[in-house]
mmCIF file of C-alpha atoms in Angstrom:
data_model
loop_
_atom_site.group_PDB
_atom_site.id
_atom_site.type_symbol
_atom_site.label_atom_id
_atom_site.label_comp_id
_atom_site.label_asym_id
_atom_site.label_seq_id
_atom_site.Cartn_x
_atom_site.Cartn_y
_atom_site.Cartn_z
ATOM 1 C CA MET A 1 -2.955 2.504 -22.863
ATOM 2 C CA GLU A 2 -1.974 0.670 -26.010
ATOM 3 C CA SER A 3 -0.598 -2.829 -25.642
ATOM 4 C CA ASN A 4 3.179 -3.266 -25.774
ATOM 5 C CA ASP A 5 4.675 -5.425 -28.513
ATOM 6 C CA GLU A 6 5.740 -7.823 -25.797
ATOM 7 C CA THR A 7 3.493 -8.334 -22.786
ATOM 8 C CA HIS A 8 4.516 -9.729 -19.437
ATOM 9 C CA THR A 9 2.162 -11.243 -16.892
ATOM 10 C CA ALA A 10 3.124 -10.038 -13.436
ATOM 11 C CA LYS A 11 2.822 -12.284 -10.412
ATOM 12 C CA VAL A 12 1.300 -10.342 -7.513
ATOM 13 C CA ALA A 13 0.954 -11.394 -3.869
ATOM 14 C CA LEU A 14 -2.171 -10.044 -2.191
ATOM 15 C CA VAL A 15 -1.176 -10.310 1.457
ATOM 16 C CA GLY A 16 -4.060 -10.211 3.891
ATOM 17 C CA ASP A 17 -6.580 -12.374 5.697
ATOM 18 C CA ARG A 18 -9.222 -12.547 2.987
ATOM 19 C CA SER A 19 -12.745 -11.903 4.190
ATOM 20 C CA PRO A 20 -16.074 -11.138 2.499
ATOM 21 C CA HIS A 21 -16.661 -8.612 5.274
ATOM 22 C CA VAL A 22 -13.702 -6.451 4.238
ATOM 23 C CA ARG A 23 -14.918 -4.243 1.405
ATOM 24 C CA SER A 24 -11.488 -3.708 -0.120
ATOM 25 C CA HIS A 25 -11.060 -7.481 -0.444
ATOM 26 C CA THR A 26 -14.308 -7.834 -2.360
ATOM 27 C CA ARG A 27 -13.174 -5.122 -4.790
ATOM 28 C CA ILE A 28 -10.013 -6.932 -5.858
ATOM 29 C CA PRO A 29 -11.603 -9.116 -8.600
ATOM 30 C CA LEU A 30 -13.204 -6.005 -10.113
ATOM 31 C CA LEU A 31 -9.898 -4.153 -10.021
ATOM 32 C CA LEU A 32 -8.065 -7.003 -11.734
ATOM 33 C CA GLU A 33 -10.678 -7.203 -14.468
ATOM 34 C CA THR A 34 -10.675 -3.416 -14.934
ATOM 35 C CA LEU A 35 -6.889 -3.390 -15.263
ATOM 36 C CA ARG A 36 -7.067 -6.161 -17.847
ATOM 37 C CA GLN A 37 -9.821 -4.639 -19.953
ATOM 38 C CA ARG A 38 -9.075 -0.911 -19.716
ATOM 39 C CA ASP A 39 -5.298 -0.836 -19.323
ATOM 40 C CA GLY A 40 -4.165 -4.086 -20.924
ATOM 41 C CA ILE A 41 -2.338 -5.107 -17.732
ATOM 42 C CA ALA A 42 -2.172 -8.803 -16.973
ATOM 43 C CA LEU A 43 -1.785 -9.611 -13.273
ATOM 44 C CA ASP A 44 -1.587 -13.150 -11.923
ATOM 45 C CA ALA A 45 -2.764 -12.546 -8.366
ATOM 46 C CA TYR A 46 -2.398 -14.907 -5.416
ATOM 47 C CA TRP A 47 -3.931 -14.383 -1.976
ATOM 48 C CA VAL A 48 -1.432 -15.019 0.804
ATOM 49 C CA PRO A 49 -2.844 -15.091 4.365
ATOM 50 C CA THR A 50 -0.577 -13.333 6.837
ATOM 51 C CA GLU A 51 -0.081 -16.558 8.783
ATOM 52 C CA GLU A 52 1.284 -18.238 5.633
ATOM 53 C CA VAL A 53 3.801 -15.557 4.673
ATOM 54 C CA HIS A 54 6.637 -17.379 6.439
ATOM 55 C CA ALA A 55 6.067 -20.437 4.215
ATOM 56 C CA THR A 56 5.706 -18.439 0.975
ATOM 57 C CA ARG A 57 8.560 -17.287 -1.267
ATOM 58 C CA LEU A 58 7.362 -13.711 -1.579
ATOM 59 C CA ASP A 59 10.721 -12.768 -3.080
ATOM 60 C CA ARG A 60 9.650 -14.633 -6.230
ATOM 61 C CA PHE A 61 6.715 -12.291 -6.813
ATOM 62 C CA ASP A 62 6.827 -9.201 -9.008
ATOM 63 C CA ALA A 63 4.726 -7.188 -6.590
ATOM 64 C CA ILE A 64 3.321 -7.332 -3.073
ATOM 65 C CA TRP A 65 0.179 -5.557 -1.898
ATOM 66 C CA LEU A 66 -0.345 -5.512 1.874
ATOM 67 C CA LEU A 67 -4.094 -5.077 2.072
ATOM 68 C CA PRO A 68 -6.417 -3.712 4.759
ATOM 69 C CA GLY A 69 -8.034 -5.990 7.299
ATOM 70 C CA SER A 70 -6.090 -5.476 10.516
ATOM 71 C CA PRO A 71 -5.708 -6.710 13.134
ATOM 72 C CA TYR A 72 -4.026 -9.345 11.000
ATOM 73 C CA ARG A 73 -3.964 -12.921 12.177
ATOM 74 C CA SER A 74 -0.171 -12.670 12.038
ATOM 75 C CA GLU A 75 1.472 -9.318 12.664
ATOM 76 C CA THR A 76 4.806 -11.009 11.975
ATOM 77 C CA GLY A 77 3.608 -12.140 8.544
ATOM 78 C CA ALA A 78 2.393 -8.659 7.624
ATOM 79 C CA LEU A 79 5.719 -7.124 8.642
ATOM 80 C CA GLN A 80 7.652 -9.762 6.720
ATOM 81 C CA ALA A 81 5.713 -8.962 3.542
ATOM 82 C CA ALA A 82 6.684 -5.291 3.764
ATOM 83 C CA ARG A 83 10.286 -6.149 4.551
ATOM 84 C CA THR A 84 10.594 -8.584 1.644
ATOM 85 C CA ALA A 85 9.427 -5.946 -0.827
ATOM 86 C CA ARG A 86 11.627 -3.245 0.694
ATOM 87 C CA GLU A 87 14.809 -5.316 0.724
ATOM 88 C CA ASN A 88 14.356 -6.991 -2.674
ATOM 89 C CA GLY A 89 13.234 -4.090 -4.839
ATOM 90 C CA ILE A 90 9.813 -5.654 -5.398
ATOM 91 C CA ALA A 91 6.950 -3.335 -6.323
ATOM 92 C CA TYR A 92 5.014 -2.657 -3.136
ATOM 93 C CA LEU A 93 1.741 -1.084 -2.106
ATOM 94 C CA GLY A 94 0.387 -0.944 1.442
ATOM 95 C CA THR A 95 -3.071 0.468 2.097
ATOM 96 C CA CYS A 96 -4.822 1.279 5.393
ATOM 97 C CA GLY A 97 -3.592 -1.481 7.733
ATOM 98 C CA GLY A 98 -0.875 -2.094 5.154
ATOM 99 C CA PHE A 99 0.272 1.522 5.539
ATOM 100 C CA GLN A 100 0.405 1.160 9.307
ATOM 101 C CA HIS A 101 2.440 -2.052 9.191
ATOM 102 C CA THR A 102 4.751 -0.645 6.501
ATOM 103 C CA LEU A 103 5.806 2.071 8.935
ATOM 104 C CA LEU A 104 6.002 -0.401 11.810
ATOM 105 C CA GLU A 105 8.357 -2.658 9.836
ATOM 106 C CA PHE A 106 10.527 0.296 8.827
ATOM 107 C CA ALA A 107 10.705 1.573 12.391
ATOM 108 C CA ARG A 108 11.788 -1.774 13.777
ATOM 109 C CA ASN A 109 14.192 -2.950 11.093
ATOM 110 C CA VAL A 110 15.630 0.294 9.695
ATOM 111 C CA CYS A 111 15.318 2.812 12.522
ATOM 112 C CA GLY A 112 16.228 0.365 15.274
ATOM 113 C CA LEU A 113 13.006 0.964 17.208
ATOM 114 C CA THR A 114 12.695 -2.718 18.028
ATOM 115 C CA THR A 115 9.920 -2.220 20.575
ATOM 116 C CA ALA A 116 7.776 -0.009 18.304
ATOM 117 C CA GLY A 117 4.199 -1.200 18.547
ATOM 118 C CA HIS A 118 0.709 -0.907 17.107
ATOM 119 C CA ALA A 119 -1.981 0.199 19.563
ATOM 120 C CA GLU A 120 -4.512 -2.137 17.970
ATOM 121 C CA ASN A 121 -2.294 -5.122 18.822
ATOM 122 C CA THR A 122 -0.779 -3.790 22.078
ATOM 123 C CA PRO A 123 -3.413 -1.408 23.458
ATOM 124 C CA HIS A 124 -1.580 -0.739 26.731
ATOM 125 C CA ALA A 125 1.687 0.419 25.155
ATOM 126 C CA GLU A 126 2.733 3.805 26.509
ATOM 127 C CA SER A 127 3.815 5.378 23.224
ATOM 128 C CA PRO A 128 2.898 3.187 20.246
ATOM 129 C CA LEU A 129 4.234 4.008 16.794
ATOM 130 C CA ILE A 130 0.768 3.417 15.360
ATOM 131 C CA ALA A 131 -1.780 5.115 17.597
ATOM 132 C CA PRO A 132 -5.532 5.771 17.562
ATOM 133 C CA LEU A 133 -6.471 8.715 15.383
ATOM 134 C CA ALA A 134 -7.850 11.756 17.186
ATOM 135 C CA CYS A 135 -10.887 11.421 14.918
ATOM 136 C CA SER A 136 -11.730 8.043 13.428
ATOM 137 C CA LEU A 137 -11.755 7.922 9.619
ATOM 138 C CA ILE A 138 -13.959 4.852 9.326
ATOM 139 C CA GLY A 139 -16.280 5.480 6.383
ATOM 140 C CA HIS A 140 -14.954 9.007 5.820
ATOM 141 C CA GLU A 141 -13.509 10.946 2.896
ATOM 142 C CA GLY A 142 -10.867 13.622 3.282
ATOM 143 C CA MET A 143 -8.606 15.992 1.395
ATOM 144 C CA VAL A 144 -4.955 14.979 0.991
ATOM 145 C CA SER A 145 -2.280 17.526 0.038
ATOM 146 C CA ILE A 146 0.494 16.058 -2.123
ATOM 147 C CA THR A 147 4.163 17.033 -1.856
ATOM 148 C CA PRO A 148 5.528 18.585 -5.090
ATOM 149 C CA GLY A 149 8.115 16.448 -6.875
ATOM 150 C CA SER A 150 7.106 13.258 -5.098
ATOM 151 C CA ALA A 151 6.243 9.920 -6.662
ATOM 152 C CA ALA A 152 2.724 10.433 -5.356
ATOM 153 C CA GLU A 153 2.434 13.696 -7.296
ATOM 154 C CA ARG A 154 3.726 12.095 -10.490
ATOM 155 C CA ILE A 155 1.211 9.270 -10.141
ATOM 156 C CA LEU A 156 -1.798 11.346 -9.144
ATOM 157 C CA GLY A 157 -1.064 14.332 -11.371
ATOM 158 C CA VAL A 158 -2.542 16.760 -8.830
ATOM 159 C CA ASP A 159 -1.476 18.621 -5.706
ATOM 160 C CA ARG A 160 -4.642 17.754 -3.789
ATOM 161 C CA THR A 161 -6.997 14.816 -3.874
ATOM 162 C CA VAL A 162 -10.066 13.581 -1.982
ATOM 163 C CA GLU A 163 -9.688 9.992 -0.773
ATOM 164 C CA ARG A 164 -11.691 7.337 1.048
ATOM 165 C CA TYR A 165 -10.784 5.862 4.416
ATOM 166 C CA HIS A 166 -11.849 3.056 6.682
ATOM 167 C CA CYS A 167 -9.406 3.233 9.568
ATOM 168 C CA GLY A 168 -9.018 4.311 13.165
ATOM 169 C CA TYR A 169 -5.214 4.275 13.502
ATOM 170 C CA GLY A 170 -2.336 6.277 12.068
ATOM 171 C CA LEU A 171 1.270 7.315 12.645
ATOM 172 C CA ASN A 172 2.055 8.774 16.043
ATOM 173 C CA PRO A 173 3.518 12.186 15.085
ATOM 174 C CA GLN A 174 6.300 11.966 17.661
ATOM 175 C CA TYR A 175 7.985 9.356 15.437
ATOM 176 C CA LEU A 176 7.807 11.389 12.242
ATOM 177 C CA ASP A 177 11.303 12.846 12.506
ATOM 178 C CA VAL A 178 13.114 9.578 13.198
ATOM 179 C CA LEU A 179 11.409 7.761 10.315
ATOM 180 C CA SER A 180 12.180 10.683 7.999
ATOM 181 C CA ALA A 181 15.812 10.775 9.150
ATOM 182 C CA HIS A 182 16.207 7.129 8.123
ATOM 183 C CA GLY A 183 14.847 7.668 4.613
ATOM 184 C CA MET A 184 11.074 7.310 4.669
ATOM 185 C CA ARG A 185 9.480 10.229 2.836
ATOM 186 C CA PHE A 186 6.014 11.451 3.799
ATOM 187 C CA THR A 187 4.366 12.959 0.748
ATOM 188 C CA GLY A 188 0.663 13.169 1.520
ATOM 189 C CA HIS A 189 -0.900 15.026 4.452
ATOM 190 C CA ASP A 190 -4.235 16.093 5.852
ATOM 191 C CA GLY A 191 -3.106 19.116 7.818
ATOM 192 C CA PRO A 192 -0.228 17.842 9.982
ATOM 193 C CA ASP A 193 -1.327 14.207 9.721
ATOM 194 C CA VAL A 194 0.485 11.765 7.425
ATOM 195 C CA ARG A 195 -1.529 10.029 4.708
ATOM 196 C CA ILE A 196 1.113 8.840 2.170
ATOM 197 C CA ALA A 197 4.593 7.406 2.663
ATOM 198 C CA GLU A 198 7.096 6.454 -0.023
ATOM 199 C CA LEU A 199 10.665 5.167 -0.151
ATOM 200 C CA PRO A 200 12.985 7.057 -2.530
ATOM 201 C CA GLY A 201 15.429 4.896 -4.463
ATOM 202 C CA HIS A 202 13.098 1.912 -4.511
ATOM 203 C CA PRO A 203 11.519 0.984 -7.902
ATOM 204 C CA PHE A 204 8.027 1.366 -6.424
ATOM 205 C CA PHE A 205 7.319 1.527 -2.703
ATOM 206 C CA LEU A 206 4.198 3.445 -1.725
ATOM 207 C CA SER A 207 1.810 3.249 1.217
ATOM 208 C CA THR A 208 -1.409 5.134 1.871
ATOM 209 C CA LEU A 209 -3.585 5.387 4.940
ATOM 210 C CA PHE A 210 -6.550 5.824 2.594
ATOM 211 C CA GLN A 211 -7.862 3.005 0.429
ATOM 212 C CA PRO A 212 -7.410 3.678 -3.313
ATOM 213 C CA GLU A 213 -8.892 0.247 -4.051
ATOM 214 C CA LEU A 214 -12.313 1.603 -3.069
ATOM 215 C CA ALA A 215 -12.320 4.157 -5.897
ATOM 216 C CA ILE A 216 -13.156 3.405 -9.509
ATOM 217 C CA ASP A 217 -13.818 6.512 -11.584
ATOM 218 C CA ASP A 218 -15.569 6.134 -14.933
ATOM 219 C CA GLY A 219 -14.535 2.502 -15.166
ATOM 220 C CA ARG A 220 -10.845 3.157 -14.431
ATOM 221 C CA CYS A 221 -8.823 2.127 -11.412
ATOM 222 C CA HIS A 222 -7.409 4.689 -9.030
ATOM 223 C CA PRO A 223 -4.078 6.045 -10.388
ATOM 224 C CA ILE A 224 -2.146 4.550 -7.468
ATOM 225 C CA VAL A 225 -3.503 1.065 -8.133
ATOM 226 C CA ARG A 226 -2.790 1.498 -11.833
ATOM 227 C CA ALA A 227 0.774 2.678 -11.178
ATOM 228 C CA PHE A 228 1.352 -0.283 -8.866
ATOM 229 C CA ALA A 229 0.149 -2.624 -11.610
ATOM 230 C CA TYR A 230 2.493 -1.031 -14.145
ATOM 231 C CA ALA A 231 5.377 -1.366 -11.679
ATOM 232 C CA ALA A 232 4.566 -5.065 -11.261
ATOM 233 C CA VAL A 233 4.690 -5.562 -15.026
ATOM 234 C CA ALA A 234 7.964 -3.649 -15.198
ATOM 235 C CA HIS A 235 9.454 -5.993 -12.606
ATOM 236 C CA ALA A 236 8.216 -9.007 -14.579
ATOM 237 C CA ALA A 237 9.866 -7.562 -17.677
ATOM 238 C CA GLY A 238 13.192 -7.405 -15.878
ATOM 239 C CA GLY A 239 13.034 -3.776 -14.885
ATOM 240 C CA ALA A 240 11.959 -2.421 -18.264
ATOM 241 C CA THR A 241 10.315 0.978 -18.208
ATOM 242 C CA VAL A 242 6.536 0.810 -18.378
ATOM 243 C CA PRO A 243 4.630 4.032 -19.122
ATOM 244 C CA VAL A 244 2.366 5.260 -16.331
ATOM 245 C CA THR A 245 -0.436 7.661 -17.145
ATOM 246 C CA THR A 246 -0.730 10.072 -14.258
ATOM 247 C CA GLY A 247 -4.003 11.377 -12.966
ATOM 248 C CA ARG A 248 -7.519 10.058 -13.072
ATOM 249 C CA GLY A 249 -8.144 10.799 -16.717
#
C-alpha cells in the first residue's frame, strides 16, 4: 500500500493478560513491525491487563483488540472492553478467548441473557453460552467457509480459508438463534460450528475463534489483522475511508 498524503497514528488497546507463554502475545511486536514496514500503518499500541480495564479510558482509543489468553484475570474487564468498542463505534477485533467474550458480552447486554456464562469460568453451569468444543482445537488448523457478502468475505477475498486455532471452547449452538435475532451476524463456519462473528452497522467489529495473529504469509500480516489496522487508522483520521486490500496477496 502506498502511503497517504496525510498519515495518522492510531492508538490501539491490546486487552489481555500479557504472558510470554501465550504465543499470540509474543507475535504482537512482529505484527506491529510488519504493519509498519510492509503496509505503512503506524499503530501506537498499549497493553491493558483485563484487571485494569475499569481504570482505563478505552473510549479514547482508536481500536481495541481483545486477545487470547483466557481464563482472563478479570472476566468483567474483558467484557467491558468488548462493550466499549461496540457502544462507541471503536474498531474492534476479538480472537480466540476474545471471540468467546465478545459473544458473552453481547448475550448479556444486548440479548438480555444476564446469566449467560462461560464454562471455563463457571464449569458447573447447566447450559453455558460458551461451552467446551466437542473436539478441542488446541494446536489445530481447520477449514472455514465464509458467508458471501459479509465483511469477512470482503476482507479475506475468498469463500474458504484454512485457519489456526488454540482453543477448547466455542459458542453453544442453542444460543445461535437468539444472538442472530438481536443483530450479531455469524459469517464463518466449520460445518455447523461458528468461527466468525461480525456486527453489521458498526465501522469495524469482527471476532474470530481462530487466531489470525499466528499467521504471517510471505512477510505480510493476515488480512483480518491488516483490515483491523486500517480501521484503527480510519478512526484516528476521524472516520476517513482507508483502503483495505482484500486477500492474502
